[in-house]
Amino acid sequence: VQLQASGGGLVQAGDSLGLSCVDSRRTFSNNAVGWFRQAPGKDREFVASISWKSDTYNADSVKGRFAISRDHRKNTVYLQMNSLKPEDTAVYYCASARGSAATSRLSEYRYWGQGTLVTVSS
């Protein structure tokens, strides 16, 4: 599995940004996919996850602001981020889970993308 995350950049607080994660090996279809982020000096934390049936699960910190979705035909998972805050600044990673159910557990993810940097200025 080769995951390619893209879409990061520098935005201002209150702006929106969309991330994409493409699986070039086309193995997403039966697995849940998640987004995680890691800010400098902090542990990697869960952001959102989507099951193969497209059930979603978001972290409390992003509920109402971020939305995860997937397109099976394009083998791509998206993360739409609205009302961005400076505390959302981090490297965002996508990952493919071992199973099909959405999960926040980092240990349940086995394949990781390289990450894309999101910087939100105040």
XYZ file of C-alpha atoms in Angstrom:
122
model
C 0.000 0.000 0.000
C 1.338 3.397 -0.959
C -0.590 6.338 0.439
C -0.078 9.857 -0.850
C -1.447 12.743 1.180
C -1.698 16.194 -0.343
C -3.427 19.536 -0.002
C -1.633 21.083 2.933
C -0.574 24.690 3.011
C -0.535 27.990 4.858
C -3.919 29.543 5.642
C -5.359 32.077 8.038
C -7.580 31.347 10.992
C -11.164 30.855 9.845
C -10.181 29.629 6.386
C -10.922 26.250 4.849
C -8.606 23.659 3.375
C -9.132 20.259 1.792
C -6.756 17.318 2.070
C -6.671 14.251 -0.144
C -5.215 10.799 0.371
C -4.767 8.550 -2.635
C -3.960 4.873 -2.405
C -1.943 4.065 -5.497
C -2.081 0.345 -4.843
C -5.897 0.369 -4.792
C -6.360 -1.459 -1.510
C -8.535 1.083 0.280
C -11.867 -0.417 -0.645
C -12.225 -2.965 2.161
C -10.573 -0.963 4.894
C -11.279 1.975 7.102
C -9.094 5.022 6.542
C -8.130 7.610 9.077
C -6.550 11.010 9.362
C -4.167 11.805 12.184
C -2.073 14.856 12.924
C 1.098 15.641 14.782
C 2.059 19.081 15.980
C 5.680 19.915 16.863
C 6.644 18.378 20.186
C 3.351 16.541 20.549
C 2.147 12.992 20.049
C 0.293 11.968 16.937
C -3.432 12.361 17.537
C -6.587 11.085 15.903
C -8.591 13.448 13.724
C -11.185 11.463 11.802
C -11.898 8.014 10.427
C -14.214 6.553 7.808
C -15.321 2.942 7.455
C -15.502 1.094 4.147
C -19.260 1.734 4.289
C -18.525 5.448 4.799
C -19.577 5.641 8.433
C -17.545 8.436 9.991
C -16.046 9.147 13.377
C -14.455 12.463 14.311
C -12.382 13.637 17.231
C -14.201 16.000 19.574
C -11.717 18.743 18.764
C -12.796 18.852 15.107
C -16.503 17.974 15.298
C -18.594 20.429 13.371
C -15.545 21.780 11.542
C -13.918 18.831 9.740
C -15.545 16.248 7.490
C -14.057 13.025 6.182
C -15.327 11.369 3.023
C -14.216 8.806 0.481
C -14.588 7.997 -3.172
C -14.154 4.284 -3.781
C -13.928 4.698 -7.532
C -11.009 7.096 -7.160
C -9.503 5.176 -4.237
C -9.273 8.491 -2.432
C -10.182 9.743 1.026
C -10.724 13.425 1.722
C -10.597 15.644 4.777
C -12.447 18.932 4.441
C -11.336 21.335 7.137
C -13.398 24.440 7.848
C -13.083 27.208 10.433
C -9.426 26.400 10.916
C -7.714 27.475 14.113
C -4.026 28.016 14.884
C -4.148 24.924 17.094
C -4.966 22.863 13.994
C -1.421 23.473 12.788
C 0.273 20.101 12.330
C 1.489 17.541 9.859
C -1.553 15.566 8.757
C -1.208 11.882 7.972
C -3.611 9.464 6.346
C -3.530 5.798 7.211
C -5.210 2.577 6.188
C -6.660 0.478 8.983
C -6.407 -3.264 9.446
C -10.166 -3.636 9.538
C -13.231 -2.130 7.935
C -14.662 -0.236 10.905
C -13.797 3.370 11.632
C -11.520 3.647 14.629
C -9.505 6.219 16.532
C -6.967 3.695 17.775
C -3.575 4.416 16.263
C -2.512 0.770 16.718
C -5.291 -0.297 14.342
C -3.621 1.418 11.405
C -0.909 -0.381 9.501
C -0.098 1.697 6.427
C 0.739 5.378 6.616
C 1.209 8.174 4.131
C 4.086 10.620 4.283
C 2.125 13.528 5.743
C 1.207 16.993 4.545
C 1.820 20.170 6.539
C -1.054 22.443 7.491
C -0.173 25.785 9.027
C -2.865 28.099 10.340
C -1.828 31.640 11.157
C -3.701 33.798 13.640
